[in-house]
Amino acid sequence: MRAAVLGSPVAHSLSPVLHSAAYAALGLGDWHYDARECDEAGLARFVDGLGPEWAGLSLTMPLKRVALDVAREVSPLVTATGAANTLVLTGGRRYADNTDVAGIVEALRGAGAPPAGRAVVLGAGGTAQATLAALPRLGIRDVDVLVRSTARAGELRAAADRLGVAPDVTDALLDPARARAALARADVVVSTLPKGAADGLTGVRPGAVVLDVVYAPWPTAFAAGAEAAGARVVSGLEMLLHQAVAQVELMTGLTPPVAAMREALDAAVAARA
């Protein structure tokens, strides 16, 4: 059986490390996973050309929205968030799911996120929308979303409506004082901003749980500042690990070997350092 991660660019992806480690630990010697460069225009053609030996695809940027166009079935999470990072192909299916949500939940839970409280989400893209789906699973419904332009947050607002949540979306990222005040009130902070975009933000309070989805280079300036302030900080590697754990289960039908996957991920990150 075969599987792969698709995206553009994709050469940096650690997904082959995680999935290959899972196959080895599960004794799936005839399963193979690699990385394939694919842009939005090429996804349908790629999927149409796959044979019955393909179990599934992991989808990274920029394919998480166009994935819905090639799927024949979608999970409720995909419908709500408007994005998919997984396409299950076994048995002739084209089933789209979003395991980023599980990745965020497990990363925050493992860092000790409180079962309630207030959250701040930085950014309004697809990962921010997955975060809006994840936070209620932790009992958190009081959410501030900080962006640079509320006019460009339409997709996030639409996803929030579908999810039945009502975040307060503001352009506080334009005003360091307002951003600092929001962060100081938060029990949980999730930065979905790209590398460098959160570097100047401060104000995270001691004891808060902070997830920065950026994991290279680590720590980011934002994560280092939050940790120095007494926050419990977790990198995007935890999200990456747990979304892959959920993908392995979807594609193989087996219980994923989390410890073996974590060990392989840690070794790969250390080798790249």
mmCIF file of C-alpha atoms in Angstrom:
data_model
loop_
_atom_site.group_PDB
_atom_site.id
_atom_site.type_symbol
_atom_site.label_atom_id
_atom_site.label_comp_id
_atom_site.label_asym_id
_atom_site.label_seq_id
_atom_site.Cartn_x
_atom_site.Cartn_y
_atom_site.Cartn_z
ATOM 1 C CA MET A 1 0.000 0.000 0.000
ATOM 2 C CA ARG A 2 1.069 3.563 -0.632
ATOM 3 C CA ALA A 3 0.445 6.995 0.838
ATOM 4 C CA ALA A 4 2.059 10.408 0.512
ATOM 5 C CA VAL A 5 2.022 14.014 1.600
ATOM 6 C CA LEU A 6 1.190 16.520 -1.131
ATOM 7 C CA GLY A 7 1.845 20.241 -1.155
ATOM 8 C CA SER A 8 3.965 23.017 -2.614
ATOM 9 C CA PRO A 9 6.626 23.346 -1.346
ATOM 10 C CA VAL A 10 6.732 19.949 0.337
ATOM 11 C CA ALA A 11 10.381 18.874 0.447
ATOM 12 C CA HIS A 12 10.713 20.100 4.050
ATOM 13 C CA SER A 13 7.780 18.005 5.300
ATOM 14 C CA LEU A 14 8.315 15.734 8.298
ATOM 15 C CA SER A 15 5.213 13.685 7.497
ATOM 16 C CA PRO A 16 7.229 10.913 5.779
ATOM 17 C CA VAL A 17 9.239 10.508 8.996
ATOM 18 C CA LEU A 18 6.104 10.149 11.110
ATOM 19 C CA HIS A 19 4.139 7.841 8.834
ATOM 20 C CA SER A 20 7.112 5.640 7.946
ATOM 21 C CA ALA A 21 7.886 5.202 11.646
ATOM 22 C CA ALA A 22 4.285 4.194 12.247
ATOM 23 C CA TYR A 23 4.357 1.608 9.460
ATOM 24 C CA ALA A 24 7.587 0.117 10.794
ATOM 25 C CA ALA A 25 6.244 -0.114 14.356
ATOM 26 C CA LEU A 26 2.993 -1.655 13.124
ATOM 27 C CA GLY A 27 4.790 -4.251 11.005
ATOM 28 C CA LEU A 28 3.411 -2.868 7.756
ATOM 29 C CA GLY A 29 6.461 -3.735 5.702
ATOM 30 C CA ASP A 30 4.653 -3.388 2.386
ATOM 31 C CA TRP A 31 3.415 0.166 3.113
ATOM 32 C CA HIS A 32 5.338 3.124 1.704
ATOM 33 C CA TYR A 33 4.959 6.881 2.265
ATOM 34 C CA ASP A 34 6.704 9.717 0.465
ATOM 35 C CA ALA A 35 6.403 13.419 -0.386
ATOM 36 C CA ARG A 36 5.051 14.655 -3.719
ATOM 37 C CA GLU A 37 5.147 18.201 -5.024
ATOM 38 C CA CYS A 38 1.626 19.210 -6.102
ATOM 39 C CA ASP A 39 -0.110 22.570 -6.509
ATOM 40 C CA GLU A 40 -3.813 23.387 -6.531
ATOM 41 C CA ALA A 41 -4.147 23.023 -10.290
ATOM 42 C CA GLY A 42 -2.592 19.566 -10.230
ATOM 43 C CA LEU A 43 -4.468 17.927 -7.347
ATOM 44 C CA ALA A 44 -7.463 16.569 -9.267
ATOM 45 C CA ARG A 45 -5.219 15.139 -11.982
ATOM 46 C CA PHE A 46 -2.947 13.529 -9.390
ATOM 47 C CA VAL A 47 -5.830 11.921 -7.493
ATOM 48 C CA ASP A 48 -7.517 10.725 -10.694
ATOM 49 C CA GLY A 49 -4.313 8.916 -11.658
ATOM 50 C CA LEU A 50 -3.962 6.892 -8.462
ATOM 51 C CA GLY A 51 -4.464 3.132 -8.408
ATOM 52 C CA PRO A 52 -6.081 0.840 -5.810
ATOM 53 C CA GLU A 53 -2.781 0.478 -3.935
ATOM 54 C CA TRP A 54 -3.153 4.028 -2.557
ATOM 55 C CA ALA A 55 -4.449 4.209 1.031
ATOM 56 C CA GLY A 56 -4.498 7.952 1.446
ATOM 57 C CA LEU A 57 -2.961 11.385 1.138
ATOM 58 C CA SER A 58 -1.858 13.985 3.634
ATOM 59 C CA LEU A 59 -2.506 17.465 2.268
ATOM 60 C CA THR A 60 -0.594 20.569 3.236
ATOM 61 C CA MET A 61 -0.580 24.092 1.846
ATOM 62 C CA PRO A 62 -1.938 25.135 -0.585
ATOM 63 C CA LEU A 63 -4.246 22.117 -0.972
ATOM 64 C CA LYS A 64 -6.424 22.170 2.156
ATOM 65 C CA ARG A 65 -9.350 23.964 0.519
ATOM 66 C CA VAL A 66 -9.176 22.544 -3.000
ATOM 67 C CA ALA A 67 -9.223 19.078 -1.391
ATOM 68 C CA LEU A 68 -12.973 19.507 -1.001
ATOM 69 C CA ASP A 69 -13.297 19.661 -4.789
ATOM 70 C CA VAL A 70 -11.803 16.189 -5.285
ATOM 71 C CA ALA A 71 -13.487 14.461 -2.334
ATOM 72 C CA ARG A 72 -16.655 12.386 -2.689
ATOM 73 C CA GLU A 73 -17.328 12.328 1.064
ATOM 74 C CA VAL A 74 -16.381 14.855 3.711
ATOM 75 C CA SER A 75 -16.407 14.719 7.500
ATOM 76 C CA PRO A 76 -18.515 17.147 9.529
ATOM 77 C CA LEU A 77 -15.283 18.876 10.559
ATOM 78 C CA VAL A 78 -14.356 19.483 6.932
ATOM 79 C CA THR A 79 -17.792 20.910 6.248
ATOM 80 C CA ALA A 80 -17.503 23.201 9.260
ATOM 81 C CA THR A 81 -13.926 24.375 8.815
ATOM 82 C CA GLY A 82 -13.942 24.462 5.018
ATOM 83 C CA ALA A 83 -10.585 22.696 4.872
ATOM 84 C CA ALA A 84 -9.198 19.154 4.760
ATOM 85 C CA ASN A 85 -5.692 17.860 5.394
ATOM 86 C CA THR A 86 -6.458 14.170 4.808
ATOM 87 C CA LEU A 87 -7.882 12.181 1.927
ATOM 88 C CA VAL A 88 -8.634 8.516 2.663
ATOM 89 C CA LEU A 89 -8.653 6.394 -0.501
ATOM 90 C CA THR A 90 -8.998 2.798 0.705
ATOM 91 C CA GLY A 91 -11.857 0.805 -0.772
ATOM 92 C CA GLY A 92 -12.269 3.277 -3.611
ATOM 93 C CA ARG A 93 -13.237 6.097 -1.269
ATOM 94 C CA ARG A 94 -12.298 9.748 -1.484
ATOM 95 C CA TYR A 95 -13.090 10.692 2.087
ATOM 96 C CA ALA A 96 -11.814 14.053 3.288
ATOM 97 C CA ASP A 97 -11.145 14.746 6.962
ATOM 98 C CA ASN A 98 -9.387 17.388 9.038
ATOM 99 C CA THR A 99 -6.993 15.923 11.598
ATOM 100 C CA ASP A 100 -5.463 19.338 12.328
ATOM 101 C CA VAL A 101 -8.267 19.732 14.859
ATOM 102 C CA ALA A 102 -7.189 16.592 16.732
ATOM 103 C CA GLY A 103 -3.589 17.765 16.537
ATOM 104 C CA ILE A 104 -4.421 21.087 18.183
ATOM 105 C CA VAL A 105 -6.585 19.458 20.859
ATOM 106 C CA GLU A 106 -3.912 16.960 21.866
ATOM 107 C CA ALA A 107 -1.096 19.525 21.766
ATOM 108 C CA LEU A 108 -3.000 21.863 24.087
ATOM 109 C CA ARG A 109 -4.263 19.083 26.337
ATOM 110 C CA GLY A 110 -0.775 17.670 26.708
ATOM 111 C CA ALA A 111 0.510 21.113 27.732
ATOM 112 C CA GLY A 112 -2.130 21.326 30.449
ATOM 113 C CA ALA A 113 -4.735 23.603 28.894
ATOM 114 C CA PRO A 114 -7.482 24.270 31.451
ATOM 115 C CA PRO A 115 -10.987 22.841 30.825
ATOM 116 C CA ALA A 116 -12.575 26.269 30.241
ATOM 117 C CA GLY A 117 -11.179 29.774 30.505
ATOM 118 C CA ARG A 118 -10.411 32.305 27.809
ATOM 119 C CA ALA A 119 -8.409 31.799 24.629
ATOM 120 C CA VAL A 120 -6.689 34.117 22.182
ATOM 121 C CA VAL A 121 -6.103 32.974 18.603
ATOM 122 C CA LEU A 122 -3.612 34.897 16.479
ATOM 123 C CA GLY A 123 -4.456 34.896 12.770
ATOM 124 C CA ALA A 124 -7.472 34.022 10.640
ATOM 125 C CA GLY A 125 -6.315 31.360 8.176
ATOM 126 C CA GLY A 126 -7.104 27.674 7.909
ATOM 127 C CA THR A 127 -5.235 26.709 11.075
ATOM 128 C CA ALA A 128 -7.065 29.428 13.000
ATOM 129 C CA GLN A 129 -10.343 27.953 11.762
ATOM 130 C CA ALA A 130 -9.248 24.496 12.902
ATOM 131 C CA THR A 131 -8.410 26.056 16.271
ATOM 132 C CA LEU A 132 -11.969 27.389 16.564
ATOM 133 C CA ALA A 133 -13.142 23.786 16.130
ATOM 134 C CA ALA A 134 -10.589 22.471 18.645
ATOM 135 C CA LEU A 135 -11.140 24.866 21.544
ATOM 136 C CA PRO A 136 -14.741 23.811 22.355
ATOM 137 C CA ARG A 137 -13.490 20.222 22.639
ATOM 138 C CA LEU A 138 -11.392 21.483 25.539
ATOM 139 C CA GLY A 139 -14.362 23.299 27.053
ATOM 140 C CA ILE A 140 -13.181 26.716 25.864
ATOM 141 C CA ARG A 141 -15.763 28.934 24.167
ATOM 142 C CA ASP A 142 -14.654 32.417 25.219
ATOM 143 C CA VAL A 143 -12.322 33.272 22.325
ATOM 144 C CA ASP A 144 -10.675 36.422 21.004
ATOM 145 C CA VAL A 145 -9.236 36.287 17.484
ATOM 146 C CA LEU A 146 -6.610 38.927 16.762
ATOM 147 C CA VAL A 147 -5.998 39.804 13.119
ATOM 148 C CA ARG A 148 -4.581 42.657 11.086
ATOM 149 C CA SER A 149 -7.667 43.156 8.931
ATOM 150 C CA THR A 150 -11.175 42.197 10.007
ATOM 151 C CA ALA A 151 -12.282 42.704 6.401
ATOM 152 C CA ARG A 152 -10.127 39.707 5.435
ATOM 153 C CA ALA A 153 -11.533 37.448 8.157
ATOM 154 C CA GLY A 154 -14.697 36.501 6.280
ATOM 155 C CA GLU A 155 -13.812 32.825 5.899
ATOM 156 C CA LEU A 156 -13.000 32.569 9.600
ATOM 157 C CA ARG A 157 -16.320 34.188 10.540
ATOM 158 C CA ALA A 158 -18.174 31.805 8.219
ATOM 159 C CA ALA A 159 -16.402 28.811 9.756
ATOM 160 C CA ALA A 160 -17.245 30.094 13.235
ATOM 161 C CA ASP A 161 -20.916 30.301 12.277
ATOM 162 C CA ARG A 162 -20.871 26.725 10.984
ATOM 163 C CA LEU A 163 -19.145 25.569 14.167
ATOM 164 C CA GLY A 164 -21.647 27.362 16.372
ATOM 165 C CA VAL A 165 -19.016 29.513 18.084
ATOM 166 C CA ALA A 166 -18.897 33.281 18.397
ATOM 167 C CA PRO A 167 -15.332 34.602 18.718
ATOM 168 C CA ASP A 168 -14.621 38.282 19.136
ATOM 169 C CA VAL A 169 -12.633 39.144 15.993
ATOM 170 C CA THR A 170 -10.636 42.375 16.186
ATOM 171 C CA ASP A 171 -7.762 44.040 14.356
ATOM 172 C CA ALA A 172 -5.701 44.205 17.566
ATOM 173 C CA LEU A 173 -2.601 42.906 15.792
ATOM 174 C CA LEU A 174 -2.279 46.436 14.419
ATOM 175 C CA ASP A 175 -2.031 47.851 17.935
ATOM 176 C CA PRO A 176 0.603 46.322 20.249
ATOM 177 C CA ALA A 177 -1.084 47.739 23.361
ATOM 178 C CA ARG A 178 -4.456 46.158 22.506
ATOM 179 C CA ALA A 179 -2.788 42.858 21.596
ATOM 180 C CA ARG A 180 -0.852 42.898 24.861
ATOM 181 C CA ALA A 181 -4.036 43.514 26.855
ATOM 182 C CA ALA A 182 -5.816 40.622 25.131
ATOM 183 C CA LEU A 183 -2.899 38.249 25.707
ATOM 184 C CA ALA A 184 -2.745 39.218 29.382
ATOM 185 C CA ARG A 185 -6.318 37.964 29.855
ATOM 186 C CA ALA A 186 -5.835 34.631 28.095
ATOM 187 C CA ASP A 187 -5.534 31.196 29.687
ATOM 188 C CA VAL A 188 -4.703 29.664 26.288
ATOM 189 C CA VAL A 189 -2.965 31.308 23.326
ATOM 190 C CA VAL A 190 -2.652 29.754 19.878
ATOM 191 C CA SER A 191 -0.511 31.545 17.318
ATOM 192 C CA THR A 192 -1.288 30.462 13.771
ATOM 193 C CA LEU A 193 0.763 33.307 12.299
ATOM 194 C CA PRO A 194 3.574 32.576 9.832
ATOM 195 C CA LYS A 195 7.221 32.598 10.832
ATOM 196 C CA GLY A 196 8.254 35.969 12.257
ATOM 197 C CA ALA A 197 4.787 37.512 12.280
ATOM 198 C CA ALA A 198 4.304 37.161 16.050
ATOM 199 C CA ASP A 199 7.846 38.084 17.042
ATOM 200 C CA GLY A 200 6.994 41.486 18.520
ATOM 201 C CA LEU A 201 4.005 40.368 20.578
ATOM 202 C CA THR A 202 4.266 40.371 24.372
ATOM 203 C CA GLY A 203 1.954 40.212 27.354
ATOM 204 C CA VAL A 204 1.310 36.491 27.835
ATOM 205 C CA ARG A 205 0.633 35.934 31.516
ATOM 206 C CA PRO A 206 2.368 33.418 33.792
ATOM 207 C CA GLY A 207 0.678 30.012 33.751
ATOM 208 C CA ALA A 208 -0.965 30.437 30.356
ATOM 209 C CA VAL A 209 -0.649 27.613 27.811
ATOM 210 C CA VAL A 210 0.819 28.786 24.505
ATOM 211 C CA LEU A 211 0.870 26.836 21.229
ATOM 212 C CA ASP A 212 2.918 28.369 18.419
ATOM 213 C CA VAL A 213 2.306 26.363 15.265
ATOM 214 C CA VAL A 214 5.687 27.457 13.881
ATOM 215 C CA TYR A 215 8.337 24.908 14.877
ATOM 216 C CA ALA A 216 11.421 25.840 12.876
ATOM 217 C CA PRO A 217 13.483 27.570 13.967
ATOM 218 C CA TRP A 218 12.541 26.873 17.593
ATOM 219 C CA PRO A 219 11.947 28.569 19.863
ATOM 220 C CA THR A 220 10.369 31.444 18.012
ATOM 221 C CA ALA A 221 10.805 34.898 19.515
ATOM 222 C CA PHE A 222 7.146 34.834 20.564
ATOM 223 C CA ALA A 223 7.475 31.420 22.223
ATOM 224 C CA ALA A 224 10.701 32.373 23.977
ATOM 225 C CA GLY A 225 9.120 35.549 25.330
ATOM 226 C CA ALA A 226 6.059 33.680 26.558
ATOM 227 C CA GLU A 227 8.179 31.041 28.268
ATOM 228 C CA ALA A 228 10.299 33.722 29.936
ATOM 229 C CA ALA A 229 7.058 35.248 31.242
ATOM 230 C CA GLY A 230 6.145 31.944 32.911
ATOM 231 C CA ALA A 231 3.844 30.432 30.290
ATOM 232 C CA ARG A 232 3.773 26.731 29.391
ATOM 233 C CA VAL A 233 4.860 26.696 25.755
ATOM 234 C CA VAL A 234 4.443 23.967 23.137
ATOM 235 C CA SER A 235 5.626 24.023 19.533
ATOM 236 C CA GLY A 236 3.832 23.105 16.355
ATOM 237 C CA LEU A 237 5.687 19.787 16.397
ATOM 238 C CA GLU A 238 3.144 18.507 18.921
ATOM 239 C CA MET A 239 0.304 19.458 16.597
ATOM 240 C CA LEU A 240 2.181 17.854 13.683
ATOM 241 C CA LEU A 241 2.667 14.629 15.630
ATOM 242 C CA HIS A 242 -0.923 14.258 16.747
ATOM 243 C CA GLN A 243 -2.512 15.163 13.415
ATOM 244 C CA ALA A 244 -0.307 12.463 11.863
ATOM 245 C CA VAL A 245 -1.368 9.984 14.557
ATOM 246 C CA ALA A 246 -4.995 10.564 13.549
ATOM 247 C CA GLN A 247 -4.111 10.208 9.862
ATOM 248 C CA VAL A 248 -2.368 6.878 10.416
ATOM 249 C CA GLU A 249 -5.462 5.539 12.142
ATOM 250 C CA LEU A 250 -7.719 6.760 9.339
ATOM 251 C CA MET A 251 -5.545 5.257 6.592
ATOM 252 C CA THR A 252 -4.567 1.938 8.212
ATOM 253 C CA GLY A 253 -7.454 1.251 10.586
ATOM 254 C CA LEU A 254 -4.890 0.383 13.265
ATOM 255 C CA THR A 255 -4.013 1.972 16.598
ATOM 256 C CA PRO A 256 -1.102 4.331 15.937
ATOM 257 C CA PRO A 257 2.213 3.788 17.772
ATOM 258 C CA VAL A 258 2.495 7.286 19.255
ATOM 259 C CA ALA A 259 5.751 6.678 21.152
ATOM 260 C CA ALA A 260 7.558 5.349 18.070
ATOM 261 C CA MET A 261 6.302 8.269 15.986
ATOM 262 C CA ARG A 262 7.440 10.781 18.598
ATOM 263 C CA GLU A 263 10.872 9.176 18.827
ATOM 264 C CA ALA A 264 11.320 9.325 15.043
ATOM 265 C CA LEU A 265 10.161 12.940 14.936
ATOM 266 C CA ASP A 266 12.538 14.004 17.702
ATOM 267 C CA ALA A 267 15.443 12.291 15.919
ATOM 268 C CA ALA A 268 14.612 13.948 12.604
ATOM 269 C CA VAL A 269 14.368 17.394 14.195
ATOM 270 C CA ALA A 270 17.673 16.904 16.007
ATOM 271 C CA ALA A 271 19.345 15.853 12.744
ATOM 272 C CA ARG A 272 18.142 19.045 11.050
ATOM 273 C CA ALA A 273 19.289 21.326 13.855
#
